[in-house]
């Protein structure tokens, strides 16, 4: 009955997105989530996908080609610079964004997401969400540096104004080996 982490992360992001929407994959990695976002926004929508590693951008390009998806702009740059890539007409119209924190499996474990850049990106993206828009972060923290990022993120998101945002913390607390958990940020609509 309790949804595992990745299926639940995908369900949350898919629930926030409609055809024609604008979405961001902040850490495209191997491109699994990029494909999900791309399919959710459809041919009239648009996805920006970021990664700092060329290898990740290439892997994602390949996956998108396999699925014949053409609505994604791949950006070899840090997500902390996201603001400058959001087109003027899409500002504050973002439906969904996803982060996978940590390092890219089967690659250089030194290249990890970091507290300051992750928080800078989350703040910039949160400021551009439309009402009902959602950011989903899958937090992997079992590597060196992971615990600091986890704590920094929890502390920071706890300060988000509850009149404007709902912040969810979802995870299994009795599993071994630091399993990932979800932090999700929803911009409230006027109603709730
Ligand atoms: N740990 C997850 C995958 C995380 S992938 C799992 O096991 O599935 C994290 C990705 O973030 C990597 O591809 C890495 O290159 C990328 N990354 C690290 N810092 C970044 C930054 N500042 N901006 C964008 N991507 C970044």
PDB file of C-alpha atoms and ligand atoms in Angstrom:
ATOM      1  CA  UNK A   1       0.000   0.000   0.000  1.00  0.00           C
ATOM      2  CA  UNK A   2       2.849   2.409   0.782  1.00  0.00           C
ATOM      3  CA  UNK A   3       4.345   3.502  -2.511  1.00  0.00           C
ATOM      4  CA  UNK A   4       8.094   2.912  -2.969  1.00  0.00           C
ATOM      5  CA  UNK A   5      10.170   6.074  -3.432  1.00  0.00           C
ATOM      6  CA  UNK A   6      10.714   6.220  -7.186  1.00  0.00           C
ATOM      7  CA  UNK A   7       7.157   5.295  -8.264  1.00  0.00           C
ATOM      8  CA  UNK A   8       5.795   7.831  -5.778  1.00  0.00           C
ATOM      9  CA  UNK A   9       8.203  10.539  -6.998  1.00  0.00           C
ATOM     10  CA  UNK A  10       7.005   9.921 -10.561  1.00  0.00           C
ATOM     11  CA  UNK A  11       3.371   9.923  -9.521  1.00  0.00           C
ATOM     12  CA  UNK A  12       3.773  13.286  -7.759  1.00  0.00           C
ATOM     13  CA  UNK A  13       5.441  14.938 -10.716  1.00  0.00           C
ATOM     14  CA  UNK A  14       3.019  13.467 -13.251  1.00  0.00           C
ATOM     15  CA  UNK A  15       0.065  14.689 -11.189  1.00  0.00           C
ATOM     16  CA  UNK A  16       1.443  18.249 -11.373  1.00  0.00           C
ATOM     17  CA  UNK A  17       1.967  18.285 -15.152  1.00  0.00           C
ATOM     18  CA  UNK A  18      -0.512  18.604 -18.010  1.00  0.00           C
ATOM     19  CA  UNK A  19       0.043  18.492 -21.772  1.00  0.00           C
ATOM     20  CA  UNK A  20       1.506  21.795 -22.986  1.00  0.00           C
ATOM     21  CA  UNK A  21       3.222  22.554 -19.666  1.00  0.00           C
ATOM     22  CA  UNK A  22       6.775  23.661 -18.947  1.00  0.00           C
ATOM     23  CA  UNK A  23       8.980  21.430 -16.734  1.00  0.00           C
ATOM     24  CA  UNK A  24      12.604  21.139 -15.593  1.00  0.00           C
ATOM     25  CA  UNK A  25      14.861  18.167 -14.938  1.00  0.00           C
ATOM     26  CA  UNK A  26      17.512  19.769 -12.722  1.00  0.00           C
ATOM     27  CA  UNK A  27      19.831  16.694 -12.719  1.00  0.00           C
ATOM     28  CA  UNK A  28      19.216  14.674 -15.867  1.00  0.00           C
ATOM     29  CA  UNK A  29      21.819  11.939 -15.154  1.00  0.00           C
ATOM     30  CA  UNK A  30      20.894   8.991 -17.377  1.00  0.00           C
ATOM     31  CA  UNK A  31      17.714  10.682 -18.558  1.00  0.00           C
ATOM     32  CA  UNK A  32      15.078   8.465 -16.951  1.00  0.00           C
ATOM     33  CA  UNK A  33      13.201  11.368 -15.416  1.00  0.00           C
ATOM     34  CA  UNK A  34      13.758  13.544 -18.489  1.00  0.00           C
ATOM     35  CA  UNK A  35      11.778  10.986 -20.504  1.00  0.00           C
ATOM     36  CA  UNK A  36       8.959  11.043 -17.946  1.00  0.00           C
ATOM     37  CA  UNK A  37       8.788  14.858 -17.969  1.00  0.00           C
ATOM     38  CA  UNK A  38       8.998  15.010 -21.746  1.00  0.00           C
ATOM     39  CA  UNK A  39       6.120  12.550 -22.167  1.00  0.00           C
ATOM     40  CA  UNK A  40       4.037  14.358 -19.531  1.00  0.00           C
ATOM     41  CA  UNK A  41       4.292  17.803 -21.169  1.00  0.00           C
ATOM     42  CA  UNK A  42       3.755  16.300 -24.635  1.00  0.00           C
ATOM     43  CA  UNK A  43       4.567  17.726 -28.045  1.00  0.00           C
ATOM     44  CA  UNK A  44       3.139  21.164 -27.207  1.00  0.00           C
ATOM     45  CA  UNK A  45       5.122  21.407 -23.964  1.00  0.00           C
ATOM     46  CA  UNK A  46       8.752  22.090 -23.166  1.00  0.00           C
ATOM     47  CA  UNK A  47      11.390  20.600 -20.850  1.00  0.00           C
ATOM     48  CA  UNK A  48      14.763  22.029 -19.817  1.00  0.00           C
ATOM     49  CA  UNK A  49      17.224  19.374 -18.625  1.00  0.00           C
ATOM     50  CA  UNK A  50      20.432  20.272 -16.781  1.00  0.00           C
ATOM     51  CA  UNK A  51      23.572  18.396 -15.887  1.00  0.00           C
ATOM     52  CA  UNK A  52      27.188  19.423 -15.286  1.00  0.00           C
ATOM     53  CA  UNK A  53      28.582  16.218 -16.844  1.00  0.00           C
ATOM     54  CA  UNK A  54      28.883  15.835 -20.590  1.00  0.00           C
ATOM     55  CA  UNK A  55      28.431  12.089 -20.175  1.00  0.00           C
ATOM     56  CA  UNK A  56      25.004  12.654 -18.574  1.00  0.00           C
ATOM     57  CA  UNK A  57      23.890  15.056 -21.303  1.00  0.00           C
ATOM     58  CA  UNK A  58      24.984  12.536 -23.967  1.00  0.00           C
ATOM     59  CA  UNK A  59      23.223   9.628 -22.208  1.00  0.00           C
ATOM     60  CA  UNK A  60      20.023  11.685 -21.944  1.00  0.00           C
ATOM     61  CA  UNK A  61      20.235  12.759 -25.594  1.00  0.00           C
ATOM     62  CA  UNK A  62      20.465   9.087 -26.558  1.00  0.00           C
ATOM     63  CA  UNK A  63      17.442   8.108 -24.473  1.00  0.00           C
ATOM     64  CA  UNK A  64      15.340  10.924 -25.866  1.00  0.00           C
ATOM     65  CA  UNK A  65      16.300   9.862 -29.378  1.00  0.00           C
ATOM     66  CA  UNK A  66      15.253   6.264 -28.606  1.00  0.00           C
ATOM     67  CA  UNK A  67      11.844   7.492 -27.514  1.00  0.00           C
ATOM     68  CA  UNK A  68      11.675  10.025 -30.374  1.00  0.00           C
ATOM     69  CA  UNK A  69      11.129  12.888 -27.955  1.00  0.00           C
ATOM     70  CA  UNK A  70      12.007  16.326 -29.329  1.00  0.00           C
ATOM     71  CA  UNK A  71      10.593  18.784 -26.794  1.00  0.00           C
ATOM     72  CA  UNK A  72      13.652  18.844 -24.495  1.00  0.00           C
ATOM     73  CA  UNK A  73      16.456  21.411 -24.394  1.00  0.00           C
ATOM     74  CA  UNK A  74      19.611  19.859 -22.909  1.00  0.00           C
ATOM     75  CA  UNK A  75      21.816  22.249 -20.963  1.00  0.00           C
ATOM     76  CA  UNK A  76      25.405  21.448 -19.949  1.00  0.00           C
ATOM     77  CA  UNK A  77      25.507  23.805 -16.974  1.00  0.00           C
ATOM     78  CA  UNK A  78      24.807  23.841 -13.246  1.00  0.00           C
ATOM     79  CA  UNK A  79      21.152  24.085 -12.181  1.00  0.00           C
ATOM     80  CA  UNK A  80      22.139  27.013  -9.923  1.00  0.00           C
ATOM     81  CA  UNK A  81      22.077  29.066 -13.146  1.00  0.00           C
ATOM     82  CA  UNK A  82      18.546  27.927 -14.031  1.00  0.00           C
ATOM     83  CA  UNK A  83      17.033  31.417 -13.875  1.00  0.00           C
ATOM     84  CA  UNK A  84      18.924  32.623 -16.953  1.00  0.00           C
ATOM     85  CA  UNK A  85      17.600  29.732 -19.062  1.00  0.00           C
ATOM     86  CA  UNK A  86      13.895  30.201 -18.324  1.00  0.00           C
ATOM     87  CA  UNK A  87      12.379  32.029 -21.294  1.00  0.00           C
ATOM     88  CA  UNK A  88      10.595  35.275 -20.408  1.00  0.00           C
ATOM     89  CA  UNK A  89       7.179  33.909 -21.435  1.00  0.00           C
ATOM     90  CA  UNK A  90       7.605  30.832 -19.182  1.00  0.00           C
ATOM     91  CA  UNK A  91       8.545  32.745 -16.024  1.00  0.00           C
ATOM     92  CA  UNK A  92       6.276  31.806 -13.108  1.00  0.00           C
ATOM     93  CA  UNK A  93       4.546  29.235 -15.311  1.00  0.00           C
ATOM     94  CA  UNK A  94       6.546  26.185 -14.334  1.00  0.00           C
ATOM     95  CA  UNK A  95       4.410  23.090 -13.669  1.00  0.00           C
ATOM     96  CA  UNK A  96       7.032  20.703 -12.352  1.00  0.00           C
ATOM     97  CA  UNK A  97      10.697  20.126 -11.636  1.00  0.00           C
ATOM     98  CA  UNK A  98      12.637  17.102 -10.487  1.00  0.00           C
ATOM     99  CA  UNK A  99      15.998  16.720  -8.723  1.00  0.00           C
ATOM    100  CA  UNK A 100      17.913  13.501  -8.145  1.00  0.00           C
ATOM    101  CA  UNK A 101      20.564  14.386  -5.589  1.00  0.00           C
ATOM    102  CA  UNK A 102      23.865  12.587  -5.109  1.00  0.00           C
ATOM    103  CA  UNK A 103      26.194  11.210  -7.764  1.00  0.00           C
ATOM    104  CA  UNK A 104      25.518   9.572 -11.092  1.00  0.00           C
ATOM    105  CA  UNK A 105      25.577   5.768 -10.613  1.00  0.00           C
ATOM    106  CA  UNK A 106      28.457   4.033 -12.441  1.00  0.00           C
ATOM    107  CA  UNK A 107      30.333   7.286 -12.949  1.00  0.00           C
ATOM    108  CA  UNK A 108      32.626   9.729 -11.126  1.00  0.00           C
ATOM    109  CA  UNK A 109      31.521   9.669  -7.478  1.00  0.00           C
ATOM    110  CA  UNK A 110      33.343  12.962  -6.895  1.00  0.00           C
ATOM    111  CA  UNK A 111      30.759  14.853  -8.939  1.00  0.00           C
ATOM    112  CA  UNK A 112      27.940  15.273  -6.455  1.00  0.00           C
ATOM    113  CA  UNK A 113      25.179  17.782  -5.955  1.00  0.00           C
ATOM    114  CA  UNK A 114      26.079  20.275  -3.214  1.00  0.00           C
ATOM    115  CA  UNK A 115      24.058  22.125  -0.561  1.00  0.00           C
ATOM    116  CA  UNK A 116      24.563  25.699  -1.770  1.00  0.00           C
ATOM    117  CA  UNK A 117      23.977  25.070  -5.484  1.00  0.00           C
ATOM    118  CA  UNK A 118      21.029  22.736  -4.837  1.00  0.00           C
ATOM    119  CA  UNK A 119      19.357  25.307  -2.588  1.00  0.00           C
ATOM    120  CA  UNK A 120      20.047  28.153  -5.038  1.00  0.00           C
ATOM    121  CA  UNK A 121      18.375  26.110  -7.792  1.00  0.00           C
ATOM    122  CA  UNK A 122      15.403  25.092  -5.650  1.00  0.00           C
ATOM    123  CA  UNK A 123      14.760  28.698  -4.620  1.00  0.00           C
ATOM    124  CA  UNK A 124      14.946  29.945  -8.223  1.00  0.00           C
ATOM    125  CA  UNK A 125      12.647  27.169  -9.410  1.00  0.00           C
ATOM    126  CA  UNK A 126      10.184  27.632  -6.529  1.00  0.00           C
ATOM    127  CA  UNK A 127       9.933  31.328  -7.453  1.00  0.00           C
ATOM    128  CA  UNK A 128       8.928  30.290 -10.979  1.00  0.00           C
ATOM    129  CA  UNK A 129       6.275  27.685 -10.114  1.00  0.00           C
ATOM    130  CA  UNK A 130       2.711  28.293 -11.141  1.00  0.00           C
ATOM    131  CA  UNK A 131      -0.019  27.606  -8.585  1.00  0.00           C
ATOM    132  CA  UNK A 132      -0.204  23.853  -8.089  1.00  0.00           C
ATOM    133  CA  UNK A 133       3.279  23.472  -9.573  1.00  0.00           C
ATOM    134  CA  UNK A 134       5.505  20.977  -7.781  1.00  0.00           C
ATOM    135  CA  UNK A 135       9.222  20.340  -7.245  1.00  0.00           C
ATOM    136  CA  UNK A 136      10.140  16.743  -6.424  1.00  0.00           C
ATOM    137  CA  UNK A 137      13.587  16.033  -4.935  1.00  0.00           C
ATOM    138  CA  UNK A 138      14.765  12.459  -4.561  1.00  0.00           C
ATOM    139  CA  UNK A 139      17.426  12.745  -1.897  1.00  0.00           C
ATOM    140  CA  UNK A 140      20.229  10.167  -1.991  1.00  0.00           C
ATOM    141  CA  UNK A 141      22.569  10.861   0.929  1.00  0.00           C
ATOM    142  CA  UNK A 142      24.593   7.685   1.614  1.00  0.00           C
ATOM    143  CA  UNK A 143      27.810   9.096   0.065  1.00  0.00           C
ATOM    144  CA  UNK A 144      30.409  11.444   1.619  1.00  0.00           C
ATOM    145  CA  UNK A 145      28.824  14.910   1.653  1.00  0.00           C
ATOM    146  CA  UNK A 146      25.315  13.495   1.370  1.00  0.00           C
ATOM    147  CA  UNK A 147      24.386  13.926   4.996  1.00  0.00           C
ATOM    148  CA  UNK A 148      25.343  17.640   4.921  1.00  0.00           C
ATOM    149  CA  UNK A 149      23.228  18.221   1.822  1.00  0.00           C
ATOM    150  CA  UNK A 150      20.296  16.396   3.384  1.00  0.00           C
ATOM    151  CA  UNK A 151      20.449  18.482   6.572  1.00  0.00           C
ATOM    152  CA  UNK A 152      20.926  21.772   4.731  1.00  0.00           C
ATOM    153  CA  UNK A 153      17.927  21.012   2.542  1.00  0.00           C
ATOM    154  CA  UNK A 154      15.659  19.949   5.400  1.00  0.00           C
ATOM    155  CA  UNK A 155      16.590  23.067   7.380  1.00  0.00           C
ATOM    156  CA  UNK A 156      16.060  25.340   4.398  1.00  0.00           C
ATOM    157  CA  UNK A 157      12.736  23.879   3.242  1.00  0.00           C
ATOM    158  CA  UNK A 158      11.357  24.044   6.780  1.00  0.00           C
ATOM    159  CA  UNK A 159      11.579  27.858   6.461  1.00  0.00           C
ATOM    160  CA  UNK A 160       9.303  28.001   3.371  1.00  0.00           C
ATOM    161  CA  UNK A 161       6.236  30.105   4.126  1.00  0.00           C
ATOM    162  CA  UNK A 162       3.284  27.787   4.742  1.00  0.00           C
ATOM    163  CA  UNK A 163       0.888  30.343   3.294  1.00  0.00           C
ATOM    164  CA  UNK A 164       2.490  29.821  -0.108  1.00  0.00           C
ATOM    165  CA  UNK A 165       4.059  26.360  -0.129  1.00  0.00           C
ATOM    166  CA  UNK A 166       3.321  22.868   1.111  1.00  0.00           C
ATOM    167  CA  UNK A 167       6.486  20.857   1.761  1.00  0.00           C
ATOM    168  CA  UNK A 168       6.306  17.072   2.020  1.00  0.00           C
ATOM    169  CA  UNK A 169       8.909  14.728   3.528  1.00  0.00           C
ATOM    170  CA  UNK A 170       8.283  11.090   2.514  1.00  0.00           C
ATOM    171  CA  UNK A 171      10.540   8.165   3.328  1.00  0.00           C
ATOM    172  CA  UNK A 172      10.926   4.807   5.025  1.00  0.00           C
ATOM    173  CA  UNK A 173      12.622   5.154   8.395  1.00  0.00           C
ATOM    174  CA  UNK A 174      13.406   1.490   9.110  1.00  0.00           C
ATOM    175  CA  UNK A 175      15.393   0.582   5.974  1.00  0.00           C
ATOM    176  CA  UNK A 176      19.152  -0.033   6.021  1.00  0.00           C
ATOM    177  CA  UNK A 177      21.866   1.708   3.937  1.00  0.00           C
ATOM    178  CA  UNK A 178      20.434   5.223   3.768  1.00  0.00           C
ATOM    179  CA  UNK A 179      17.687   4.659   1.204  1.00  0.00           C
ATOM    180  CA  UNK A 180      16.607   7.755  -0.742  1.00  0.00           C
ATOM    181  CA  UNK A 181      13.629   9.806   0.400  1.00  0.00           C
ATOM    182  CA  UNK A 182      11.429  12.442  -1.184  1.00  0.00           C
ATOM    183  CA  UNK A 183      11.103  16.143  -0.480  1.00  0.00           C
ATOM    184  CA  UNK A 184       8.287  17.695  -2.508  1.00  0.00           C
ATOM    185  CA  UNK A 185       7.376  21.372  -2.659  1.00  0.00           C
ATOM    186  CA  UNK A 186       3.984  22.405  -3.984  1.00  0.00           C
ATOM    187  CA  UNK A 187       3.053  26.002  -4.643  1.00  0.00           C
ATOM    188  CA  UNK A 188      -0.391  26.449  -3.164  1.00  0.00           C
ATOM    189  CA  UNK A 189      -3.281  27.628  -5.256  1.00  0.00           C
ATOM    190  CA  UNK A 190      -5.502  30.411  -3.884  1.00  0.00           C
ATOM    191  CA  UNK A 191      -8.000  27.799  -2.656  1.00  0.00           C
ATOM    192  CA  UNK A 192      -5.887  25.700  -0.276  1.00  0.00           C
TER     193      UNK A 192
HETATM  194  N1  LIG B   1      21.924   9.254  -6.915  1.00  0.00           N
HETATM  195  C1  LIG B   1      20.944   9.177  -7.968  1.00  0.00           C
HETATM  196  C2  LIG B   1      21.345   9.885  -9.204  1.00  0.00           C
HETATM  197  C3  LIG B   1      21.833  11.272  -8.949  1.00  0.00           C
HETATM  198  S1  LIG B   1      22.340  11.868 -10.426  1.00  0.00           S
HETATM  199  C4  LIG B   1      20.687   7.708  -8.290  1.00  0.00           C
HETATM  200  O1  LIG B   1      21.338   6.836  -7.730  1.00  0.00           O
HETATM  201  O2  LIG B   1      19.838   7.441  -9.143  1.00  0.00           O
HETATM  202  C5  LIG B   1      22.875  13.454  -9.973  1.00  0.00           C
HETATM  203  C6  LIG B   1      23.291  14.169 -11.201  1.00  0.00           C
HETATM  204  O3  LIG B   1      23.436  15.529 -10.832  1.00  0.00           O
HETATM  205  C7  LIG B   1      24.633  13.717 -11.790  1.00  0.00           C
HETATM  206  O4  LIG B   1      24.456  13.350 -13.123  1.00  0.00           O
HETATM  207  C8  LIG B   1      25.515  14.962 -11.657  1.00  0.00           C
HETATM  208  O5  LIG B   1      26.381  15.143 -12.757  1.00  0.00           O
HETATM  209  C9  LIG B   1      24.476  16.067 -11.617  1.00  0.00           C
HETATM  210  N2  LIG B   1      24.903  17.321 -10.972  1.00  0.00           N
HETATM  211  C10 LIG B   1      25.755  17.519  -9.945  1.00  0.00           C
HETATM  212  N3  LIG B   1      25.845  18.828  -9.646  1.00  0.00           N
HETATM  213  C11 LIG B   1      24.999  19.484 -10.515  1.00  0.00           C
HETATM  214  C12 LIG B   1      24.647  20.856 -10.716  1.00  0.00           C
HETATM  215  N4  LIG B   1      25.156  21.821  -9.967  1.00  0.00           N
HETATM  216  N5  LIG B   1      23.764  21.136 -11.695  1.00  0.00           N
HETATM  217  C13 LIG B   1      23.228  20.161 -12.468  1.00  0.00           C
HETATM  218  N6  LIG B   1      23.523  18.852 -12.323  1.00  0.00           N
HETATM  219  C14 LIG B   1      24.403  18.516 -11.361  1.00  0.00           C
END
